[in-house]
Structures are given as C-alpha cells and as structure tokens.
Short mmCIF file of C-alpha atoms in Angstrom, two decimals:
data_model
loop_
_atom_site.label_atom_id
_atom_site.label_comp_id
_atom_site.label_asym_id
_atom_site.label_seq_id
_atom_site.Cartn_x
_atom_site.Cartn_y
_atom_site.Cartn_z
CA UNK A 676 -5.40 -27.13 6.91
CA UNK A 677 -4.83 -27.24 3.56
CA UNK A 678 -5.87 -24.43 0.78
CA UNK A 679 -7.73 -26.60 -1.29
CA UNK A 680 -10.83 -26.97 0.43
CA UNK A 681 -14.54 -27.61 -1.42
CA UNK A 682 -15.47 -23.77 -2.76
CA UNK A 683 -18.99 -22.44 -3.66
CA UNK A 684 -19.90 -19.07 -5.52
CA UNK A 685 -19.86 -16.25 -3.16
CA UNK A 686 -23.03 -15.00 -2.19
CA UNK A 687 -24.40 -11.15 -2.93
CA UNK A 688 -26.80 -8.91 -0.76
CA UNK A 689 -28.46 -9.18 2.29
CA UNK A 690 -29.15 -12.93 2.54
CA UNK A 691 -28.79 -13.36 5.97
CA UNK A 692 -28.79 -11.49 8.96
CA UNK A 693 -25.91 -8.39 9.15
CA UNK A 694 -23.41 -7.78 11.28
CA UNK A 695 -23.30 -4.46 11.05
CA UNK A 696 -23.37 -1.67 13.39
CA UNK A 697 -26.93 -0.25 13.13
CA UNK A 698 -26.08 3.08 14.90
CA UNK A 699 -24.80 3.67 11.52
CA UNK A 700 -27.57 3.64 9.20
CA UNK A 701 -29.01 7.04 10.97
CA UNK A 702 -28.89 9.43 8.68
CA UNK A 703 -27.12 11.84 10.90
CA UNK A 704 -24.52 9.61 11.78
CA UNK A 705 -23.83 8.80 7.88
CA UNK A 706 -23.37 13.02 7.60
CA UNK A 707 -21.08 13.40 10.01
CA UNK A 708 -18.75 10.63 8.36
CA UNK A 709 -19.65 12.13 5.12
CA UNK A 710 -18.20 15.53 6.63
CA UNK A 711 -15.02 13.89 7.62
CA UNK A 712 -13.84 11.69 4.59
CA UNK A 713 -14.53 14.87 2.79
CA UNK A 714 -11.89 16.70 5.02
CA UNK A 715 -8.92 13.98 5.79
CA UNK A 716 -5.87 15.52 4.59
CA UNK A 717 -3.78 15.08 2.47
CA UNK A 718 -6.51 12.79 0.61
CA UNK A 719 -10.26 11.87 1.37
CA UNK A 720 -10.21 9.17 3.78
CA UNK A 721 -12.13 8.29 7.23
CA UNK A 722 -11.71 6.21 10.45
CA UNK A 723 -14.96 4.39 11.13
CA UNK A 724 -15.26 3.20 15.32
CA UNK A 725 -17.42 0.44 16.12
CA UNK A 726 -18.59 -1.29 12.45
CA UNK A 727 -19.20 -4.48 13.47
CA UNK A 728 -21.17 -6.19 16.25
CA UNK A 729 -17.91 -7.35 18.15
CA UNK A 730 -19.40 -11.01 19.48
CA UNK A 731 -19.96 -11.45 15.64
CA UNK A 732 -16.41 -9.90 14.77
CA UNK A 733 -15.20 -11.96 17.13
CA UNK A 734 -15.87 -15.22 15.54
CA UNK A 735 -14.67 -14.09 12.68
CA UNK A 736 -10.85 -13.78 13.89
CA UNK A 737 -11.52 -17.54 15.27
CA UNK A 738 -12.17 -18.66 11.82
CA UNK A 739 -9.54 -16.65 10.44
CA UNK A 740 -7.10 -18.37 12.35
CA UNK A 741 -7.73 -21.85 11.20
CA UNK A 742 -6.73 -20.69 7.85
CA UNK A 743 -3.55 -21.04 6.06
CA UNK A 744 -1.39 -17.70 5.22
CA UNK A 745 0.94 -17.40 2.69
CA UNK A 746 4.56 -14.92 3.12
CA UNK A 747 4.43 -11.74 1.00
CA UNK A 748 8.11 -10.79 1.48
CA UNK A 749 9.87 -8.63 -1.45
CA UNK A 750 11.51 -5.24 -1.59
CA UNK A 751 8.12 -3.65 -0.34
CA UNK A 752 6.39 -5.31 1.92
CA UNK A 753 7.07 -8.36 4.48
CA UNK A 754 3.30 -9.87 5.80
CA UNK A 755 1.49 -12.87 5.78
CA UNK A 756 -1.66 -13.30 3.49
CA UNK A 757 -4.93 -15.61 3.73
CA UNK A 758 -6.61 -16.71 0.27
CA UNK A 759 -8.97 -14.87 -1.07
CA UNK A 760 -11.94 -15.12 1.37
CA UNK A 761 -15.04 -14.96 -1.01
CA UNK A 762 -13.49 -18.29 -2.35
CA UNK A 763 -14.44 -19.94 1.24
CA UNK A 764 -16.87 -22.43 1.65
CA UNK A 765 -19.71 -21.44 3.35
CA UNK A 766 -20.40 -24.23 5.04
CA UNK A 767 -16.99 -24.12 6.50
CA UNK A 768 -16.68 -20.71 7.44
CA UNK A 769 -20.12 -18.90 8.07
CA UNK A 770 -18.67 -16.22 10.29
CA UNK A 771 -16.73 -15.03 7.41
CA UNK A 772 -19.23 -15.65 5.04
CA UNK A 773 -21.49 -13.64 6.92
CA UNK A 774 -18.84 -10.74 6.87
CA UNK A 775 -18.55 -10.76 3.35
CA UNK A 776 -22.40 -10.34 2.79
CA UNK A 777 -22.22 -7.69 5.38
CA UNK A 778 -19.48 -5.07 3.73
CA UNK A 779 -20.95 -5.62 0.47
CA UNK A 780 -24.30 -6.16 1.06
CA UNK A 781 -27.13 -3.55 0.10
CA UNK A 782 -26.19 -1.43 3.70
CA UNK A 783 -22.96 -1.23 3.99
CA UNK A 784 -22.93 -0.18 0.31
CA UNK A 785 -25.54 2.62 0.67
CA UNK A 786 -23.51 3.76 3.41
CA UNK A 787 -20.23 4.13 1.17
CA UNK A 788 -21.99 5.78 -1.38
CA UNK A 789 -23.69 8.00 0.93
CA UNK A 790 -19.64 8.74 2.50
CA UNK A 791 -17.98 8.78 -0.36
CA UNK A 792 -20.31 10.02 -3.00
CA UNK A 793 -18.59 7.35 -4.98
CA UNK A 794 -20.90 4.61 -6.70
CA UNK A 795 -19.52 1.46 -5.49
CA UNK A 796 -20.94 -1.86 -6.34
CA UNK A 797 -21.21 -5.75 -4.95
CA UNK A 798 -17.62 -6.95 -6.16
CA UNK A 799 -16.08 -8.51 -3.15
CA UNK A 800 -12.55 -8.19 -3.08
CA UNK A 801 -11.19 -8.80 0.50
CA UNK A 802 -8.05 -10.85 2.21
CA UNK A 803 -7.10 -11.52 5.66
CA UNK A 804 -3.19 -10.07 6.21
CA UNK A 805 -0.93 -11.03 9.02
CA UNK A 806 1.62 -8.47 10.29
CA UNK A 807 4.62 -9.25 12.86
CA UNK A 808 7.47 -8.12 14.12
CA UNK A 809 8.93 -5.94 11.54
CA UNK A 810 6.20 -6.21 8.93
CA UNK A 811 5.36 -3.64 7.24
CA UNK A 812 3.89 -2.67 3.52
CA UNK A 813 6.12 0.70 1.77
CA UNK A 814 4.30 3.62 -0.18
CA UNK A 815 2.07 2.32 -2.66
CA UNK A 816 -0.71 3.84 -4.43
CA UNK A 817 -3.82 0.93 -4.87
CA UNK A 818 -4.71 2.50 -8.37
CA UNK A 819 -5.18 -0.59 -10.20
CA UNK A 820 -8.46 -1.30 -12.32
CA UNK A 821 -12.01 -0.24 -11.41
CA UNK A 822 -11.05 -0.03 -7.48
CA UNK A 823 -12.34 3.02 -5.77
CA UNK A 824 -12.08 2.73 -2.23
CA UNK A 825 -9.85 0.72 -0.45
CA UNK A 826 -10.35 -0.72 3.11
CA UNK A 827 -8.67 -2.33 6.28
CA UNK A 828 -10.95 -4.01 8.80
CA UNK A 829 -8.94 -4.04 11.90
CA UNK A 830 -8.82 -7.32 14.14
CA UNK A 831 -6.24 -6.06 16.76
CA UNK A 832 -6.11 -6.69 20.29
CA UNK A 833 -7.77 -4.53 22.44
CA UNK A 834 -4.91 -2.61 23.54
CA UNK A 835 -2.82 -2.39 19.99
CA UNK A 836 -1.26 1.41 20.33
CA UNK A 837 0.70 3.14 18.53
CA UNK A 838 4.30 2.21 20.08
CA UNK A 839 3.52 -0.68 18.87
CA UNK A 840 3.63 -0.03 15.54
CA UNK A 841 1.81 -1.04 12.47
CA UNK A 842 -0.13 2.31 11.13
CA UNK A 843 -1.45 3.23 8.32
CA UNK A 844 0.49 6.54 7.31
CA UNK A 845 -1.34 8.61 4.42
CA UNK A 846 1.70 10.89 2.58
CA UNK A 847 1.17 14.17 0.99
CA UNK A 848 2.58 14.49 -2.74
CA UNK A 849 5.08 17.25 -3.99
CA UNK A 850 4.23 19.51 -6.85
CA UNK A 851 5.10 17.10 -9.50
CA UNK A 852 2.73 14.57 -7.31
CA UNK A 853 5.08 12.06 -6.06
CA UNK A 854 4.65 11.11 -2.35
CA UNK A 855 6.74 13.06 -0.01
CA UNK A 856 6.13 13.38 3.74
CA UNK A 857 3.82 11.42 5.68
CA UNK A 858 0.87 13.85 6.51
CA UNK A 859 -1.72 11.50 8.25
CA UNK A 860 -1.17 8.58 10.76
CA UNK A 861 -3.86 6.26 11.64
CA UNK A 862 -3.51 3.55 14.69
CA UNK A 863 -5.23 0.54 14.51
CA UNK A 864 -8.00 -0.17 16.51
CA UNK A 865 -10.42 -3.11 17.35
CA UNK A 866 -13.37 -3.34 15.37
CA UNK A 867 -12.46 -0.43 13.31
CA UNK A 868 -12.47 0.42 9.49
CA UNK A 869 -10.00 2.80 7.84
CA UNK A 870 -11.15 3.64 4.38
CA UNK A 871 -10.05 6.14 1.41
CA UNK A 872 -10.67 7.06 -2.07
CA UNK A 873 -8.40 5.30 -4.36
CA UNK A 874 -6.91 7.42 -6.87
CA UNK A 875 -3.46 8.75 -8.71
CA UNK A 876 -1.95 10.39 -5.28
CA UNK A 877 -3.31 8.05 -2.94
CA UNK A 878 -0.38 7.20 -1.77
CA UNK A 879 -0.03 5.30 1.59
CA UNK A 880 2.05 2.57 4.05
CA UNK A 881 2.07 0.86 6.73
CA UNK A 882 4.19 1.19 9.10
CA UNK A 883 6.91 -1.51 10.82
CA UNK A 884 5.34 -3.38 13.18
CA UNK A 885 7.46 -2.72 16.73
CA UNK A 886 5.60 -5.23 18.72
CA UNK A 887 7.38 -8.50 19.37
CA UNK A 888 3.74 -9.87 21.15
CA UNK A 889 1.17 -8.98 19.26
CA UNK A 890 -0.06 -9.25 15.93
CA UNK A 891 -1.55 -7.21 13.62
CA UNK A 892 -4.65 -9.16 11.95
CA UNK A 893 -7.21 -7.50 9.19
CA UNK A 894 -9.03 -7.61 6.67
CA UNK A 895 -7.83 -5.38 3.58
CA UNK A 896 -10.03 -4.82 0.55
CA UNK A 897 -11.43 -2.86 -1.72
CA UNK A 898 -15.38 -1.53 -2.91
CA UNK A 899 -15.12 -1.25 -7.14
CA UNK A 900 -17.02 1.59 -9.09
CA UNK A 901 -16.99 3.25 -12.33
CA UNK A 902 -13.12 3.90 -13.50
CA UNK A 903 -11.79 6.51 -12.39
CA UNK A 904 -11.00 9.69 -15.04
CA UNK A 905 -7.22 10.34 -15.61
CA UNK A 906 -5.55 12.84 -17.28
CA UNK A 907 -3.42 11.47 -20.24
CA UNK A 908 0.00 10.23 -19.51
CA UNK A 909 2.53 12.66 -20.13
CA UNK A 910 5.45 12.93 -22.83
CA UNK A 911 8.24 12.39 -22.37
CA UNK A 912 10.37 15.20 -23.73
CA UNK A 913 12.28 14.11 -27.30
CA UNK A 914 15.85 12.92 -27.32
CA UNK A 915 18.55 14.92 -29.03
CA UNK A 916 21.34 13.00 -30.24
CA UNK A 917 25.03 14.39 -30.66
CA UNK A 918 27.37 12.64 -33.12
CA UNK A 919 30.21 11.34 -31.68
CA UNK A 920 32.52 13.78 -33.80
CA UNK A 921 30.81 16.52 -32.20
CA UNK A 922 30.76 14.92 -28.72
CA UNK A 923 33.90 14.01 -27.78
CA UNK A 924 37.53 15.32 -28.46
CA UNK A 925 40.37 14.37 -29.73
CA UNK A 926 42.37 13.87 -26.38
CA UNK A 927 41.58 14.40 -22.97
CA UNK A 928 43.46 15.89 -20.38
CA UNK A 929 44.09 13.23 -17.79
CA UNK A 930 44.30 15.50 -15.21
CA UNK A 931 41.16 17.10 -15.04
CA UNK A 932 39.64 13.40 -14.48
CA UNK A 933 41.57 13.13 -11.09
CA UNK A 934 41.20 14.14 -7.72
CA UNK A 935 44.31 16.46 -7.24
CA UNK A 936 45.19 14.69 -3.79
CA UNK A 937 46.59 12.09 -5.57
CA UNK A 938 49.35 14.37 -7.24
CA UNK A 939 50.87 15.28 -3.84
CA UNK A 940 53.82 12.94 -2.25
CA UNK A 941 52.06 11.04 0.18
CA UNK A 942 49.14 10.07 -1.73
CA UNK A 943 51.56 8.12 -4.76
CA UNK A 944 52.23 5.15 -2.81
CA UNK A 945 48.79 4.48 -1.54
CA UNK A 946 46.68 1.71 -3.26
CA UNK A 947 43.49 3.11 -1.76
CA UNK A 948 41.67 4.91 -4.65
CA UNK A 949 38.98 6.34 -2.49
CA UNK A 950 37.56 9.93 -4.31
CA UNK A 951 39.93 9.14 -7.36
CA UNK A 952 38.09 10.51 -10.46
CA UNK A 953 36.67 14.62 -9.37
CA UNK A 954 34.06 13.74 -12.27
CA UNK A 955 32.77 11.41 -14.63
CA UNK A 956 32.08 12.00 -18.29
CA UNK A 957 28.92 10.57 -19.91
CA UNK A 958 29.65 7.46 -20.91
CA UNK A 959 28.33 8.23 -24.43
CA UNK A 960 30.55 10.89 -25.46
CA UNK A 961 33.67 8.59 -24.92
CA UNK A 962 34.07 5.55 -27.31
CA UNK A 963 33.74 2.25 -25.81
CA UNK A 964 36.85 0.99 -24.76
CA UNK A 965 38.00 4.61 -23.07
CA UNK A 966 34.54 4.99 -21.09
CA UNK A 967 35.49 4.72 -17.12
CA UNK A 968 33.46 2.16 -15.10
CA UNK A 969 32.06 2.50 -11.75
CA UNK A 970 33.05 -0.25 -8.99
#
C-alpha cells in the first residue's frame, strides 16, 4: 500500500468512545502506579499491565499491518518504522485513530499527570516500530525538545519472553553522568505500556532481538510538557598552547621511539613490525614532515 494515502487533521480529546482500561481511572489504582514510577531505579519509570481493552488492541495490530514500514538501519539501531500515525486517515484506519484519541485524550492524560506529576499535554507524537531478528536500538537518551515522557505500547505475542530478546534495558550513569551499566530490564508484554520521564540521564536501549519467529511490534511515543530545566552546559577548560621552540628538541633519540625487541638478532630480518614504536609523541610537538603516522 502505498504511503501517500488521503490525510485529515488528527483529532484531540475524547471524541469517541476509549479504549482504555477503566480499572485504571480508580483513584487507588492511579496511587499505586504513582508509588512505583516514583521508585524505578536508576530513573523514574513504570510498567503499566493491561492498558488497553485487548479486542480493541487487537484490531489495532491488524491495521498496523497493512501499513508500509520503512528500515532504520545505522550505527545505532537496525528496526523497521511505520509513518507517523496521527497523519492516518481516519476513515482508513479507525482502530488506530481511536488509539490515538485514547493515549492522548482527556483520561489517559489525567492519568500521566496524576503518575508522573509531570504536566503533559494533547501533542500526539507516536509510530509503529518493527523489530526482528537482531534488531535492536543502542543507548540513547530521548532528550530532544519539549518531550517529557516517553512510551512503548507493546503489541507482542502472547508468549514474547525474555530469551527472546528485545527489552528495554534502563542504565545507571557514572559520576560524571554518562551511562554505564544496565540497572533495569523490562520484557515486553502484550497489551502493556512501559513509560519514563525523559530527561538528561535517561538513558536507555533495547535490546537484540534473539527470536528468529517472532516479532517485536509497538507503538513508541512520547506525551510533551513544559521544557524541562537544565543546568548550563559546561566549559570546556582553556587551551594552552606551547611554541614549537619550546615543544620539541633539537634531535631525538631514535631509540627511545622503538620497541627494544627489534635490536636483538632475530628480530632484524623480520618484516613484521608488530609493537614497533614503545610510544608515540604528540603529533604537535614534532614538525610536519617528522610526525609518525598510525596504520
């Protein structure tokens, strides 16, 4: 089917009936999610069972699939994505339509709030991503422009596990807050939604898909709010420059450039330069036509 289908303005709120899990509009039920995005380490993030109402959910991955997906394949990630799905037309697609209305209709975005604490608004930002065999998505962060929590709806089989690859790993940061260990794993599951706060140290994968029969279909996203407060950049410290006068010597001592192997008997006949030079100078403090290169 091709991508350039007939496209209407997406709609906003409540306009038609929502497929949404009622069970979680109690207020107790919104409290005890509340309690544990507050406490998923190493960042705020929660694993929501049972969103949807699965016949509806359901007829949303059969509209999904008539849809075409375009490769994502670089140096950090290798998946398949859909077009952007508020683009859809309606008329075409009312499951997904209906889906849309539902996570960022008036609801699902009290709920957030009431989660998250965060003040999330009716921007729908959502895509359908394919994962196979060996597709996966490296540590990233999501912290791009007024988005505040970010979301996978999971479309899975029913018995997607975790041999078979595919989670969402959550990393912990080091002191100078660059990711470091994976801390959290989360396995996908039917008709679940995995959400966290987006923000400088959110860092997070997912992980290679190991399953050469099944594939790993959901909806990503993300709920927009205010911008989120950062501390300035930092400095970098300033440069000190040595004149070349200074820098460098007169001569050099050949020797102390070479791995002392290659002094001894056996070693003078060998072509094989393997661990020749013990160091290397900075290139700056030699002038050009003396400074060693690197094969």
């Amino acid at each position: 089917m091709s991508a350039n289908r007939k496209r209407k303005a997406p709609s906003t709120g409540q306009s038609s009936a929502s497929m949404l899990n009622h069970e979680l509009l109690a207020p107790e039920k919104s409290s005890a999610l509340k309690s544990s995005f507050e406490r998923g380490k190493p960042f705020r993030h929660v694993h929501i069972p049972n969103l949807m109402d699965p016949d509806a959910l359901q007829r949303v991955r059969e509209e999904l699939v008539k849809l075409d997906f375009f490769p994502r394949v670089n140096d950090l990630n290798t998946f398949f994505q859909s077009q952007d799905l508020k683009a859809l037309d309606e008329d075409e697609f009312p499951a997904i339509a209906q889906l849309r209305r539902t996570l960022y209709g008036d609801d699902m975005l009290d709920i957030m709030r009431k989660i998250t604490g965060i003040d999330v608004d009716s921007t729908p930002d959502m895509a359908a991503l394919v994962f196979r065999d060996r597709g996966h998505l490296l540590c990233h962060d999501d912290e791009i422009d007024q988005r505040r929590i970010a979301y996978i709806l999971y479309l899975v089989p029913d018995d997607w596990e975790e041999a078979d690859g595919g989670l969402l790993e959550l990393f912990a940061t080091d002191k100078e807050n660059n990711p470091s260990t994976v801390a959290t794993r989360l396995v996908p599951a039917w008709n679940s939604l995995a959400c966290f706060a987006v923000t400088e140290d959110s860092y997070h994968q997912v992980s290679e898909v190991t399953s050469t029969d099944k594939v790993r279909l959901s909806i990503s996203g993300w709920f927009h709010g205010p911008p989120l407060k950062r501390e300035p950049p930092a400095l970098d410290p300033p440069r000190i420059y040595i004149p070349m006068e200074e820098a460098a010597p007169d001569s050099y001592d050949v020797k102390a450039w070479i791995n002392p192997i290659y002094f001894t008997q056996a070693k003078r006949s060998e072509v094989c330069l393997a661990s020749f030079p013990v160091v290397w100078l900075p290139t700056r403090t030699l002038p050009k036509e003396q400074s060693p290169g690197r094969t």
